[in-house]
CSV table of C-alpha atoms in Angstrom, one decimal:
chain,number,residue,atom,x,y,z
V,319,MET,CA,4.3,-23.6,14.1
V,320,LYS,CA,2.9,-20.4,15.6
V,321,VAL,CA,2.4,-17.6,13.1
V,322,THR,CA,2.7,-14.1,14.4
V,323,ARG,CA,0.7,-11.4,12.6
V,324,ILE,CA,0.2,-7.7,13.1
V,325,VAL,CA,-2.2,-5.4,11.5
V,326,TYR,CA,-0.3,-4.1,8.5
V,327,ILE,CA,-2.5,-1.1,7.9
V,328,CYS,CA,-2.0,1.9,5.7
V,329,LEU,CA,-5.1,3.6,6.6
V,330,VAL,CA,-7.6,3.3,9.4
V,331,SER,CA,-9.9,5.9,10.9
V,332,PHE,CA,-10.1,4.7,14.5
V,333,ALA,CA,-10.7,7.3,17.2
V,334,VAL,CA,-7.5,6.1,19.0
V,335,PHE,CA,-5.6,8.1,16.4
V,336,SER,CA,-7.3,11.4,17.2
V,337,THR,CA,-4.5,12.4,19.6
V,338,VAL,CA,-1.9,11.6,16.9
V,339,SER,CA,-3.8,13.7,14.4
V,340,ALA,CA,-4.0,16.8,16.7
V,341,GLY,CA,-1.0,18.3,15.0
V,342,LYS,CA,-2.2,18.0,11.5
V,343,PRO,CA,-2.8,21.1,9.3
V,344,SER,CA,-6.4,22.3,9.4
V,345,VAL,CA,-8.0,20.4,6.5
V,346,ARG,CA,-11.7,19.3,6.4
V,347,THR,CA,-12.2,15.5,6.6
V,348,SER,CA,-14.1,15.7,3.3
V,349,GLU,CA,-11.0,17.0,1.6
V,350,ILE,CA,-8.6,14.4,2.9
V,351,CYS,CA,-9.8,11.1,1.4
V,352,GLN,CA,-9.7,11.6,-2.4
V,353,ASP,CA,-11.1,9.6,-5.4
V,354,PRO,CA,-8.3,9.6,-7.9
V,355,MET,CA,-8.8,8.1,-11.4
V,356,PRO,CA,-7.0,4.7,-11.7
V,357,VAL,CA,-4.3,4.3,-14.2
V,358,SER,CA,-5.6,3.7,-17.8
V,359,ASN,CA,-5.6,0.3,-19.4
V,360,PHE,CA,-5.2,-1.5,-16.0
V,361,ASN,CA,-4.8,-5.3,-16.4
V,362,TYR,CA,-5.2,-7.1,-13.1
V,363,THR,CA,-3.2,-10.1,-14.3
V,364,THR,CA,0.0,-8.0,-14.7
V,365,PHE,CA,-0.5,-6.9,-11.0
V,366,PHE,CA,0.0,-10.4,-9.7
V,367,GLY,CA,3.3,-11.4,-8.1
V,368,ARG,CA,5.7,-9.8,-5.6
V,369,TRP,CA,6.2,-6.0,-5.2
V,370,PHE,CA,8.8,-4.3,-3.0
V,371,GLU,CA,7.8,-1.2,-1.1
V,372,ILE,CA,10.3,1.5,-2.1
V,373,GLY,CA,8.7,4.3,-0.1
V,374,LYS,CA,5.5,5.8,1.1
V,375,ILE,CA,3.6,9.0,2.0
V,376,GLN,CA,1.6,7.9,5.0
V,377,THR,CA,-0.5,9.6,7.7
V,378,PRO,CA,0.1,8.8,11.4
V,379,GLY,CA,-2.6,6.1,11.8
V,380,GLY,CA,-1.1,3.7,9.4
V,381,ALA,CA,2.5,4.7,10.3
V,382,ALA,CA,1.8,3.6,13.9
V,383,PHE,CA,1.0,0.0,12.8
V,384,GLN,CA,4.0,-0.1,10.4
V,385,LYS,CA,6.4,1.2,13.0
V,386,GLY,CA,9.8,-0.6,12.7
V,387,CYS,CA,8.9,-2.2,9.4
V,388,GLN,CA,11.5,-2.7,6.7
V,389,CYS,CA,12.0,-5.2,3.9
V,390,THR,CA,8.3,-4.6,3.1
V,391,THR,CA,6.6,-6.5,0.3
V,392,ALA,CA,3.2,-7.1,-1.2
V,393,ASP,CA,2.3,-10.4,-2.8
V,394,HIS,CA,-0.7,-10.3,-5.1
V,395,SER,CA,-2.4,-13.4,-6.5
V,396,LYS,CA,-5.8,-14.4,-8.0
V,397,SER,CA,-8.5,-14.8,-5.4
V,398,SER,CA,-8.7,-18.3,-3.9
V,399,LYS,CA,-12.4,-18.1,-3.5
V,400,PRO,CA,-14.1,-20.3,-6.1
V,401,ASP,CA,-17.0,-17.9,-6.6
V,402,ALA,CA,-14.8,-14.8,-6.8
V,403,GLU,CA,-14.8,-12.4,-9.7
V,404,PRO,CA,-11.7,-13.0,-12.0
V,405,SER,CA,-10.4,-9.6,-11.1
V,406,ASN,CA,-10.5,-10.2,-7.3
V,407,VAL,CA,-7.0,-10.3,-5.7
V,408,ASP,CA,-5.6,-11.9,-2.6
V,409,THR,CA,-2.8,-9.9,-1.1
V,410,VAL,CA,-0.3,-10.7,1.6
V,411,PHE,CA,1.6,-7.8,3.1
V,412,GLY,CA,4.9,-8.7,4.8
V,413,CYS,CA,7.7,-6.9,6.6
V,414,ARG,CA,10.6,-7.5,9.0
V,415,LYS,CA,10.6,-5.7,12.3
V,416,TRP,CA,13.5,-3.4,13.0
V,417,TRP,CA,16.2,-5.2,11.1
V,418,PRO,CA,16.5,-7.4,7.9
V,419,LYS,CA,16.5,-10.6,10.0
V,420,GLY,CA,13.9,-9.5,12.4
V,421,LEU,CA,10.4,-11.0,13.1
V,422,LEU,CA,8.5,-11.6,9.8
V,423,VAL,CA,5.0,-10.2,10.2
V,424,LYS,CA,2.2,-10.7,7.6
V,425,THR,CA,-1.4,-9.5,7.0
V,426,LYS,CA,-3.9,-10.9,4.5
V,427,VAL,CA,-6.0,-8.5,2.5
V,428,ALA,CA,-8.6,-9.0,-0.2
V,429,LEU,CA,-9.1,-6.6,-3.2
V,430,THR,CA,-12.7,-6.8,-4.4
V,431,ASN,CA,-15.4,-5.0,-6.4
V,432,MET,CA,-13.0,-3.7,-9.1
V,433,ASN,CA,-14.9,-0.8,-10.7
V,434,PRO,CA,-13.5,0.8,-12.8
V,435,PRO,CA,-10.4,-1.3,-13.6
V,436,GLY,CA,-7.7,-0.4,-11.1
V,437,ASN,CA,-10.1,0.8,-8.4
V,438,TYR,CA,-10.9,-1.7,-5.6
V,439,THR,CA,-12.4,-2.1,-2.2
V,440,GLU,CA,-9.6,-3.3,0.1
V,441,ILE,CA,-10.7,-5.6,2.9
V,442,TYR,CA,-8.4,-6.3,5.8
V,443,PHE,CA,-8.9,-9.7,7.6
V,444,PRO,CA,-11.5,-10.8,5.1
V,445,ASN,CA,-12.0,-14.2,6.9
V,446,ILE,CA,-12.4,-12.7,10.4
V,447,PRO,CA,-15.7,-10.7,10.3
V,448,LEU,CA,-15.3,-9.4,13.9
V,449,ILE,CA,-12.3,-7.3,13.0
V,450,SER,CA,-12.6,-7.0,9.3
V,451,PHE,CA,-12.8,-3.5,7.7
V,452,ASP,CA,-12.5,-2.0,4.3
V,453,GLN,CA,-11.2,1.1,2.6
V,454,LYS,CA,-10.6,2.5,-0.9
V,455,PHE,CA,-7.6,1.2,-2.9
V,456,THR,CA,-6.6,2.6,-6.3
V,457,VAL,CA,-3.7,1.8,-8.6
V,458,ILE,CA,-2.8,5.3,-9.9
V,459,LYS,CA,0.6,4.8,-11.7
V,460,ARG,CA,2.3,2.0,-13.6
V,461,GLY,CA,5.4,2.1,-15.7
V,462,PHE,CA,9.2,1.4,-16.1
V,463,ASP,CA,12.2,3.5,-14.9
V,464,SER,CA,15.4,4.1,-16.9
V,465,GLN,CA,16.7,0.7,-15.8
V,466,ASP,CA,13.6,-1.0,-17.2
V,467,TYR,CA,12.5,-1.8,-13.6
V,468,GLU,CA,8.7,-1.9,-13.3
V,469,TYR,CA,7.0,0.3,-10.7
V,470,THR,CA,3.4,0.9,-9.5
V,471,VAL,CA,1.9,3.5,-7.2
V,472,THR,CA,-1.2,2.8,-5.2
V,473,TYR,CA,-3.4,5.0,-3.1
V,474,ASP,CA,-5.5,3.9,-0.1
V,475,CYS,CA,-7.7,6.1,2.1
V,476,SER,CA,-10.3,5.9,4.8
V,477,GLY,CA,-11.7,8.8,6.8
V,478,GLU,CA,-8.7,11.1,7.8
V,479,GLU,CA,-6.0,8.6,7.0
V,480,TYR,CA,-4.3,7.9,3.6
V,481,CYS,CA,-1.3,6.2,2.3
V,482,ILE,CA,0.5,6.4,-1.1
V,483,HIS,CA,2.7,3.3,-1.7
V,484,PHE,CA,5.6,3.5,-4.2
V,485,MET,CA,6.2,-0.1,-5.2
V,486,GLY,CA,8.7,-1.9,-7.6
V,487,ARG,CA,9.4,-5.3,-9.0
V,488,GLN,CA,12.9,-4.7,-7.7
V,489,PRO,CA,13.7,-3.2,-4.3
V,490,THR,CA,14.6,0.1,-5.9
V,491,ILE,CA,13.9,2.4,-8.8
V,492,ASP,CA,16.1,5.2,-10.1
V,493,ASP,CA,15.9,8.5,-8.1
V,494,THR,CA,14.9,10.5,-11.1
V,495,THR,CA,11.8,8.4,-11.7
V,496,LEU,CA,11.0,8.3,-8.0
V,497,LYS,CA,11.1,12.1,-7.7
V,498,MET,CA,8.9,12.4,-10.8
V,499,LEU,CA,6.3,10.1,-9.3
V,500,ILE,CA,6.3,12.0,-5.9
V,501,ASN,CA,5.8,15.3,-7.7
V,502,GLU,CA,3.0,13.8,-9.9
V,503,VAL,CA,1.2,12.5,-6.8
V,504,ILE,CA,1.5,15.8,-5.1
V,505,GLY,CA,0.2,17.5,-8.3
V,506,MET,CA,-2.9,15.2,-8.2
V,507,GLY,CA,-3.8,16.6,-4.8
V,508,LEU,CA,-3.4,13.3,-3.0
V,509,ASN,CA,-1.3,14.6,-0.1
V,510,PRO,CA,-3.4,17.4,1.4
V,511,LEU,CA,-1.7,17.1,4.8
V,512,ASN,CA,1.7,17.6,3.3
V,513,ILE,CA,3.1,14.4,4.8
V,514,GLY,CA,6.8,13.8,3.9
V,515,PHE,CA,8.0,11.0,1.8
V,516,GLU,CA,9.6,8.1,3.7
V,517,ARG,CA,11.9,5.7,2.0
V,518,VAL,CA,11.5,2.0,3.1
V,519,LYS,CA,14.7,0.2,4.0
V,520,GLN,CA,15.4,-2.7,1.6
V,521,ALA,CA,19.2,-3.0,2.1
V,522,ARG,CA,20.5,-6.4,3.1
V,523,CYS,CA,17.0,-7.9,2.9
V,524,TRP,CA,17.3,-10.1,-0.1
């Protein structure tokens, strides 16, 4: 059975995106990619399992690769490598293209070198050295909304591209909590280009 994969990238600083970035506000590259503190008391074992993407704040580079994605998920599990650190994580990103029954596309990622807890190096295509690349990945928020639905917020960045993922154990969290998280992320200075929040379609997916 042939498996179709696309590059499910949040952040990548290839020159091909320079034309897309031409309309960005004038911000120095050194001010775009941040180093936020990870959430306190991060326990990687509680990060395992399936997460649904509720929404994102994403620069044009990553958005180009995720065009048409809905029903987006991230499945985290303990690294399958026998010599890996216990905190290393294998991740599979998945989404349906254009509609809930559309083509399922997946990309494998490795989260390595956790230091401090919650702060990783994110490696795309870890088993294909010719196209593999890495970027920063930080878990910046964890908690529960008013319905006791668990959420997490992660931040990725590389060069002039960044993405903030709002994820949940369920395909939704309450609007009050979501607005609070968006405001907190903005208050942390993690959206210097003032990219708008985009809700990910999860309706009729599950």
